Coordinates of C-alpha atoms in Angstrom, one line a residue:
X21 CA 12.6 -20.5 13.7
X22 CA 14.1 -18.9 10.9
X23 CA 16.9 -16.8 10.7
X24 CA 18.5 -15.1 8.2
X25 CA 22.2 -13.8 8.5
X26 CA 24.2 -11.6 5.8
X27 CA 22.1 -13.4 2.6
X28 CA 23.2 -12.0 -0.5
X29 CA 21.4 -12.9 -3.7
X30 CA 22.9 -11.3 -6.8
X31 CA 21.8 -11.3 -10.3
X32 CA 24.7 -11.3 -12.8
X33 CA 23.7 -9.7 -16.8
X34 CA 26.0 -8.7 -19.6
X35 CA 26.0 -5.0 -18.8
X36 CA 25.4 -5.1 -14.4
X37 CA 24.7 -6.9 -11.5
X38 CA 21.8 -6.8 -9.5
X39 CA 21.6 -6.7 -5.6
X40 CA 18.4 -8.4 -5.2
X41 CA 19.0 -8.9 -1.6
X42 CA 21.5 -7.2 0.1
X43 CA 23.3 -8.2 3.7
X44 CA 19.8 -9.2 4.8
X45 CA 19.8 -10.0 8.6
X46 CA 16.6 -11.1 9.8
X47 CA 14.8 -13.2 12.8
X48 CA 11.3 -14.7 12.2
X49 CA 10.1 -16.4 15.6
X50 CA 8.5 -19.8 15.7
X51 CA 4.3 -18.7 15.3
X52 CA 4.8 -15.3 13.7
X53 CA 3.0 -13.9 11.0
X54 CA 5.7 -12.2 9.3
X55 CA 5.4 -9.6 6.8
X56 CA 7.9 -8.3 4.0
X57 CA 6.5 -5.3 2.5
X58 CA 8.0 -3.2 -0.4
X59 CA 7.8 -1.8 -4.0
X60 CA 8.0 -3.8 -7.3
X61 CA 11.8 -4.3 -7.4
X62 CA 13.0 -4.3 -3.4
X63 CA 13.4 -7.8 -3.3
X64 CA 11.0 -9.1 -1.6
X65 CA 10.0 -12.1 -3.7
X66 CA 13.9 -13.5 -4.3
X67 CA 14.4 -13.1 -0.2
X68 CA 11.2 -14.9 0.3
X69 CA 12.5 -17.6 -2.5
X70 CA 15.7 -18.0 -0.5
X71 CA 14.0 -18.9 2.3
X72 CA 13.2 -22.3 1.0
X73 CA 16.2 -22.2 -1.8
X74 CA 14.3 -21.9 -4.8
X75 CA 16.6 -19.5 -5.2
X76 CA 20.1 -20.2 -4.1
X77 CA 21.8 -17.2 -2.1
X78 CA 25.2 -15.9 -3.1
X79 CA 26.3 -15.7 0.1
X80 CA 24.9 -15.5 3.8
X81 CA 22.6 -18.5 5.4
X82 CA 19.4 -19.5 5.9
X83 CA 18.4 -21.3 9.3
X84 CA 15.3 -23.0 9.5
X85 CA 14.5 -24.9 12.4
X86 CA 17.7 -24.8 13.6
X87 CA 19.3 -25.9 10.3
X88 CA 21.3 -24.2 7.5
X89 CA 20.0 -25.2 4.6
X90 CA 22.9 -23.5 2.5
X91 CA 24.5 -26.6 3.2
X92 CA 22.6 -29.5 3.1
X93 CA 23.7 -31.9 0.0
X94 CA 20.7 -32.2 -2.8
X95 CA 18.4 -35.2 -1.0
X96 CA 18.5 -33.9 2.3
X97 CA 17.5 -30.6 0.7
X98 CA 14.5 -32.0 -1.2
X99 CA 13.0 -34.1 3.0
X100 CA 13.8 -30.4 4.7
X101 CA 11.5 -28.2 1.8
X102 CA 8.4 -30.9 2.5
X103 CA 8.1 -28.9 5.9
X104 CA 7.8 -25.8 3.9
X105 CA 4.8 -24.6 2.2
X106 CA 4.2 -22.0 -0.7
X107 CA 1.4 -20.4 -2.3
X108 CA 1.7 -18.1 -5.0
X109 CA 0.0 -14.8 -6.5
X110 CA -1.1 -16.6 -9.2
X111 CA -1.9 -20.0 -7.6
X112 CA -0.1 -22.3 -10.0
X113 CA -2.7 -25.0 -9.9
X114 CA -2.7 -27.9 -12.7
X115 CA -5.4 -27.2 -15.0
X116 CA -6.1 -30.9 -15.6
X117 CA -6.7 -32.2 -12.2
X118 CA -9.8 -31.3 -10.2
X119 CA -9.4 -29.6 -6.4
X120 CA -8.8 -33.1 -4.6
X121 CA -6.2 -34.3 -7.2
X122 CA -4.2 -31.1 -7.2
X123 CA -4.0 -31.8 -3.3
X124 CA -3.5 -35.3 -3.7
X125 CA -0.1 -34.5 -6.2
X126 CA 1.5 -32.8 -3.7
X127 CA 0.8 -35.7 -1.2
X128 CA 1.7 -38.4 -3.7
X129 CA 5.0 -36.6 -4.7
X130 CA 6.5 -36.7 -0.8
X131 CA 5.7 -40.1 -1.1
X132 CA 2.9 -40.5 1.0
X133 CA 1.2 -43.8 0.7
X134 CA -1.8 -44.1 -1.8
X135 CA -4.2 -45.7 1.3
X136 CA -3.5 -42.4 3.5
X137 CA -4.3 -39.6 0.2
X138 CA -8.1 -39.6 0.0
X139 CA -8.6 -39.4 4.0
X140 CA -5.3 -36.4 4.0
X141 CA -7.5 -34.7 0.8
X142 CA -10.7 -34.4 2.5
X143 CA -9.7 -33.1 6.0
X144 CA -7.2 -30.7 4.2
X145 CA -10.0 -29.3 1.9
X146 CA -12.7 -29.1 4.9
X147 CA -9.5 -26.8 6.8
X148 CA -10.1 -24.3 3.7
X149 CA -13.5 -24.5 3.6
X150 CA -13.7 -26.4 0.2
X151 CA -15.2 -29.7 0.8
X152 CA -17.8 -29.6 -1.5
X153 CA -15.2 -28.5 -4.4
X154 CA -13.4 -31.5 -4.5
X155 CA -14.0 -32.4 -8.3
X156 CA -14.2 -29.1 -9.3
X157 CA -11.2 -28.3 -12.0
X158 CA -9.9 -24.8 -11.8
X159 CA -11.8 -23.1 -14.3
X160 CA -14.8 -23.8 -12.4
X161 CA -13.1 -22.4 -9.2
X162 CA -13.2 -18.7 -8.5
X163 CA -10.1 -16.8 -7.5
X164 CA -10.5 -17.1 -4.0
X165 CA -11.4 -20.9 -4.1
X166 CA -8.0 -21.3 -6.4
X167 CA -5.7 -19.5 -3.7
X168 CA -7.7 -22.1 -0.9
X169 CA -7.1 -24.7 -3.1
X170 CA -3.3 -23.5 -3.1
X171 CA -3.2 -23.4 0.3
X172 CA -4.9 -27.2 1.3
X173 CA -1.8 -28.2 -1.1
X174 CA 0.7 -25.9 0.6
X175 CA -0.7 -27.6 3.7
X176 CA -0.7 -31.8 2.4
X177 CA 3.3 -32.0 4.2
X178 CA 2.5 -30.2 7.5
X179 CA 4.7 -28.0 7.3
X180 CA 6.3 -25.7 9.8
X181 CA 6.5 -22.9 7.2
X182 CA 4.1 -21.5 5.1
X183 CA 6.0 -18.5 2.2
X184 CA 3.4 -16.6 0.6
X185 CA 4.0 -14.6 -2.6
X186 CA 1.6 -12.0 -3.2
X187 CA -1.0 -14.5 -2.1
X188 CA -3.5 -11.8 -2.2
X189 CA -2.6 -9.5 -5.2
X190 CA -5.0 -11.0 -7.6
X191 CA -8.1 -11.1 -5.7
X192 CA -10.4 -8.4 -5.1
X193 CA -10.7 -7.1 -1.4
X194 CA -13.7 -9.1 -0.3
X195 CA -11.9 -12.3 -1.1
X196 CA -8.2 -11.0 0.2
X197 CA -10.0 -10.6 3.5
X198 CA -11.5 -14.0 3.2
X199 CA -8.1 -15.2 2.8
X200 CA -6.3 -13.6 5.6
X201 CA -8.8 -14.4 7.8
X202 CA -8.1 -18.4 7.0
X203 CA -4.3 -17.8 6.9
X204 CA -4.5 -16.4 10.5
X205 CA -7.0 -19.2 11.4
X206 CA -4.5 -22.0 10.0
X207 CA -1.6 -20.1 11.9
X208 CA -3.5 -20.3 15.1
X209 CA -5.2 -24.0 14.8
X210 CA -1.8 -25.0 13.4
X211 CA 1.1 -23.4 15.5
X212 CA 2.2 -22.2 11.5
X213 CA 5.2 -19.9 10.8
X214 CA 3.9 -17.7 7.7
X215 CA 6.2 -15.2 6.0
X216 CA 4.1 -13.3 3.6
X217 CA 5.4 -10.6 1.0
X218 CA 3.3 -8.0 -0.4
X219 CA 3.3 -4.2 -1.3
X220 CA 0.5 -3.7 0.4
X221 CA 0.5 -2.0 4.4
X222 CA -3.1 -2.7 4.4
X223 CA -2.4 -6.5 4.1
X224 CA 0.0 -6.1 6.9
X225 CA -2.1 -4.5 8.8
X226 CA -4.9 -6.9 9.0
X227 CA -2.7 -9.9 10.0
X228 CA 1.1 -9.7 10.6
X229 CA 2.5 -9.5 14.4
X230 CA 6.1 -8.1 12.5
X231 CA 7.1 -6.5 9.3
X232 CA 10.0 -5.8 7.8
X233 CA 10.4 -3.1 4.8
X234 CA 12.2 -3.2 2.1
X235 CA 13.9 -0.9 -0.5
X236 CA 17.3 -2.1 -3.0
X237 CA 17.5 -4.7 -1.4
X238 CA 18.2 -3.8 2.2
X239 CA 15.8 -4.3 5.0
X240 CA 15.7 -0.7 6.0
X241 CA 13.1 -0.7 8.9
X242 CA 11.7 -3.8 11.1
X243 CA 9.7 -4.2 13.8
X244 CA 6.4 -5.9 15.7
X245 CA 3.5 -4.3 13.2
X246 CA 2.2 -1.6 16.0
X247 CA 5.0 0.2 16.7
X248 CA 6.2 0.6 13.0
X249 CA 2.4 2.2 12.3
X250 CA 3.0 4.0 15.3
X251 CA 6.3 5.4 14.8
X252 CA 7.5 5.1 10.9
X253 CA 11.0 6.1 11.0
X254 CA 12.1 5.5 6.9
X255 CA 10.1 7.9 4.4
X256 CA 9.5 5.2 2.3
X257 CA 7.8 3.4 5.7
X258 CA 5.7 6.3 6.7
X259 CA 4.6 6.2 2.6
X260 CA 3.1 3.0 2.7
X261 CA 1.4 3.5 6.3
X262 CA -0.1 7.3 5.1
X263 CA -1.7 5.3 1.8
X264 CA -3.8 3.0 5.0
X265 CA -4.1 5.7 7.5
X266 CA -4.9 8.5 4.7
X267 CA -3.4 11.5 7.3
X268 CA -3.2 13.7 4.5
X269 CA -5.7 17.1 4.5
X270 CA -7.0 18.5 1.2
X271 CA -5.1 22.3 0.5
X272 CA -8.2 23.7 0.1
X273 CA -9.4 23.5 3.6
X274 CA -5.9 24.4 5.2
X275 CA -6.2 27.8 2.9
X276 CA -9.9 28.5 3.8
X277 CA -9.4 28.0 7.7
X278 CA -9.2 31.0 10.4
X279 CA -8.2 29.1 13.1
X280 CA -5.4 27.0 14.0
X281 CA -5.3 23.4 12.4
X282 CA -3.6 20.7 14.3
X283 CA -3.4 16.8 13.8
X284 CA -3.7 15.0 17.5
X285 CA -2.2 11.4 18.2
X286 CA -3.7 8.3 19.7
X287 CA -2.2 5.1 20.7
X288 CA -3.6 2.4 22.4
X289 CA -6.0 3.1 25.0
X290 CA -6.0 6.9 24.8
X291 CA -7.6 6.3 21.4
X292 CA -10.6 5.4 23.2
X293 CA -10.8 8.0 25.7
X294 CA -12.4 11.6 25.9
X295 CA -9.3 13.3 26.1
X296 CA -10.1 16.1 23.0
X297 CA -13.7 17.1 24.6
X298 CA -12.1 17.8 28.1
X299 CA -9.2 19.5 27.0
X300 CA -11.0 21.9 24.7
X301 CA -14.1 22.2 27.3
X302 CA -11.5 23.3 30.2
X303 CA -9.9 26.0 28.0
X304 CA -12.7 27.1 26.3
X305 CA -11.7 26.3 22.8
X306 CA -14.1 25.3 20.1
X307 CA -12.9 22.0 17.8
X308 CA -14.2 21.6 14.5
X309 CA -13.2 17.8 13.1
X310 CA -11.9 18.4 9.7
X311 CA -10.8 14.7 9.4
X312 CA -10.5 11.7 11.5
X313 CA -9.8 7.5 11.9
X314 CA -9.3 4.9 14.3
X315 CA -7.5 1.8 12.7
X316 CA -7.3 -1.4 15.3
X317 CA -3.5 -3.0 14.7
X318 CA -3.3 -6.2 16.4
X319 CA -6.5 -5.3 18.1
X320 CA -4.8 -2.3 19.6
X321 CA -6.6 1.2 18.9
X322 CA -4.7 3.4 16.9
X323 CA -6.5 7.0 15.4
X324 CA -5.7 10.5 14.8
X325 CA -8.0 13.7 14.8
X326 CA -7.4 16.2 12.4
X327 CA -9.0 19.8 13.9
X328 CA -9.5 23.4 13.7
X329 CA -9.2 25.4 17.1
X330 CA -10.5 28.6 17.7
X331 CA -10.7 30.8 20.3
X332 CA -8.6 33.1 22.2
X333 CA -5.0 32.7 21.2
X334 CA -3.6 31.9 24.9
X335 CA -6.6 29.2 25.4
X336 CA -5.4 27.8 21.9
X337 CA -2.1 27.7 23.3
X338 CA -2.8 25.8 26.8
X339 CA -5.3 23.8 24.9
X340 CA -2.3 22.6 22.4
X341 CA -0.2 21.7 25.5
X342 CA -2.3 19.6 27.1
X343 CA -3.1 17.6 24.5
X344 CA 0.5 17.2 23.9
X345 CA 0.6 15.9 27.1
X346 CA -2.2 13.7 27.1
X347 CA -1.7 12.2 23.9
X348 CA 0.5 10.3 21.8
X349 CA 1.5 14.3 20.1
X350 CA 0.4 16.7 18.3
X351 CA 1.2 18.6 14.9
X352 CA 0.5 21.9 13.9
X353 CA -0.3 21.7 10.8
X354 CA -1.4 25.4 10.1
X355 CA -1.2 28.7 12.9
X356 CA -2.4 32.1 12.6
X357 CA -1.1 32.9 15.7

């Protein structure tokens, strides 16, 4: 659906110039929701912008549908952007024009005919659950009805593509979830290909199927969303996934603890079985939960238990063996042993 190969985008100043994206090789699939996840600064938002050539690469190519857009002349350009849509962190809606009409721009601009707009408004409005805020201008419109208003508009071409740019950065979390529960509606109901950039794992979490992370630039770890929770493999990676997961133990309770302190693995369907309580019941180990989560990742169960074991020091040992071999792993964390 889209593929990126070698894109370059460089920024050129007095004093330097700036990598913004940097031999970026990617493959979004026709139906994915696909996230781009970084820092302030990794590029994110001019890759995403080279996707439909807001911003023109340096070098590389863009493939959309089976065509480079690189080198399409100027008009031919302007028909293949109409079948990709864009909503933006701060939803860039006209301030003068009510809901419908800020729907009914976009519609009138691709030159759909003036007979066709009202019917097109309504039923795109009624897909973002905003039918009866058609004359309402954007100052009447909370955030979340703005960004639904940005995305019936996004929507008027049907496009093939929807880019979003920190769609969800300026709402609070109630609404952000509102909103990525509609974006994975309209990907469904639609067959849409959405590319969404953020710097949050939490948003990736809730709706991508892939994600890609970046850092200076470079796409530095990619994958289908599961397996990069699973198995982080970049520091900066296993960063954003601790700040969802929250692994991390207070120092105070490693220093006050006399046994030993372990952090068990889950994955899948072994986060939903009994595995700890039979271990620790066959070797005669008592587990205290000092701190624990299951997160579900593309409804897939994913968790992690962090415990102290006591007990005799051999029955510890056996006990830390087979959970190693019953789980996804374990980490000792602290031993007195």
């Amino acid at each position: 659906m889209i593929k990126l190969i070698d894109l370059n985008k460089q920024y050129v100043t007095r004093s330097k110039t700036v990598h913004a994206v940097d031999h970026v090789n990617l493959h979004i699939r026709k139906g994915d929701i696909y996230g781009i996840v970084g820092y302030s600064g990794a590029g994110k938002s001019s890759l995403l912008r080279c996707i439909n050539l807001l911003e023109r690469p340096t070098s590389g190519q863009v493939i959309v549908n089976g065509t480079d857009l690189t080198k399409l002349p100027k008009k031919n350009l302007r028909i293949a952007r109409q079948k990709i849509g864009m909503i933006f962190q701060h939803f860039n809606l006209l301030s003068s024009k009510t809901a419908a009409e800020n729907v009914a721009f976009n519609l009138k601009a691709a030159g759909v005919k003036e007979p066709a707009i009202p019917g097109r408004v309504k039923e795109l409005l009624e897909l973002v659950g905003l039918a009866d805020k058609a004359d309402h201008y954007p100052s009447q419109l909370s955030g979340g009805q703005k960004q639904r208003v940005g995305i019936a508009r996004a929507l008027s071409n049907n496009p093939d593509v929807l880019l979003c740019d920190e769609a969800t950065s300026a709402l609070d979390p109630k609404t952000t979830e509102s909103i990525l529960k509609l974006l994975k509606e309209i990907n469904q109901k639609l067959s849409l290909t959405i590319v969404l950039i953020t710097h949050e794992m939490e948003v990736v979490k809730e709706i991508c199927n892939r994600v890609a992370v970046m850092e200076n630039g470079k796409i530095i770890e990619e994958g289908d969303t599961y397996s990069i929770f699973a198995a982080p493999q970049q520091p900066l990676t296993r960063d954003f996934i601790d700040k969802v997961l929250q692994y991390k133990l207070p120092e105070r309770l490693l220093e006050r603890s006399r046994g030993v302190i372990v952090n068990i693995l889950f994955r899948e369907s072994k986060a939903e079985e009994a595995i700890v309580s039979e271990v620790l019941k066959s070797c005669g180990v008592t587990g205290n939960i000092l701190h624990g989560k299951i997160e579900y990742i593309q409804d897939k169960p994913m968790g992690f238990f962090i415990m102290e074991l006591t007990g005799p020091d051999t029955e510890i040992r056996k006990a830390i063996e087979m959970l190693t071999d019953r789980t996804a792993g374990v980490e000792v964390l602290r031993n007195v042993l």
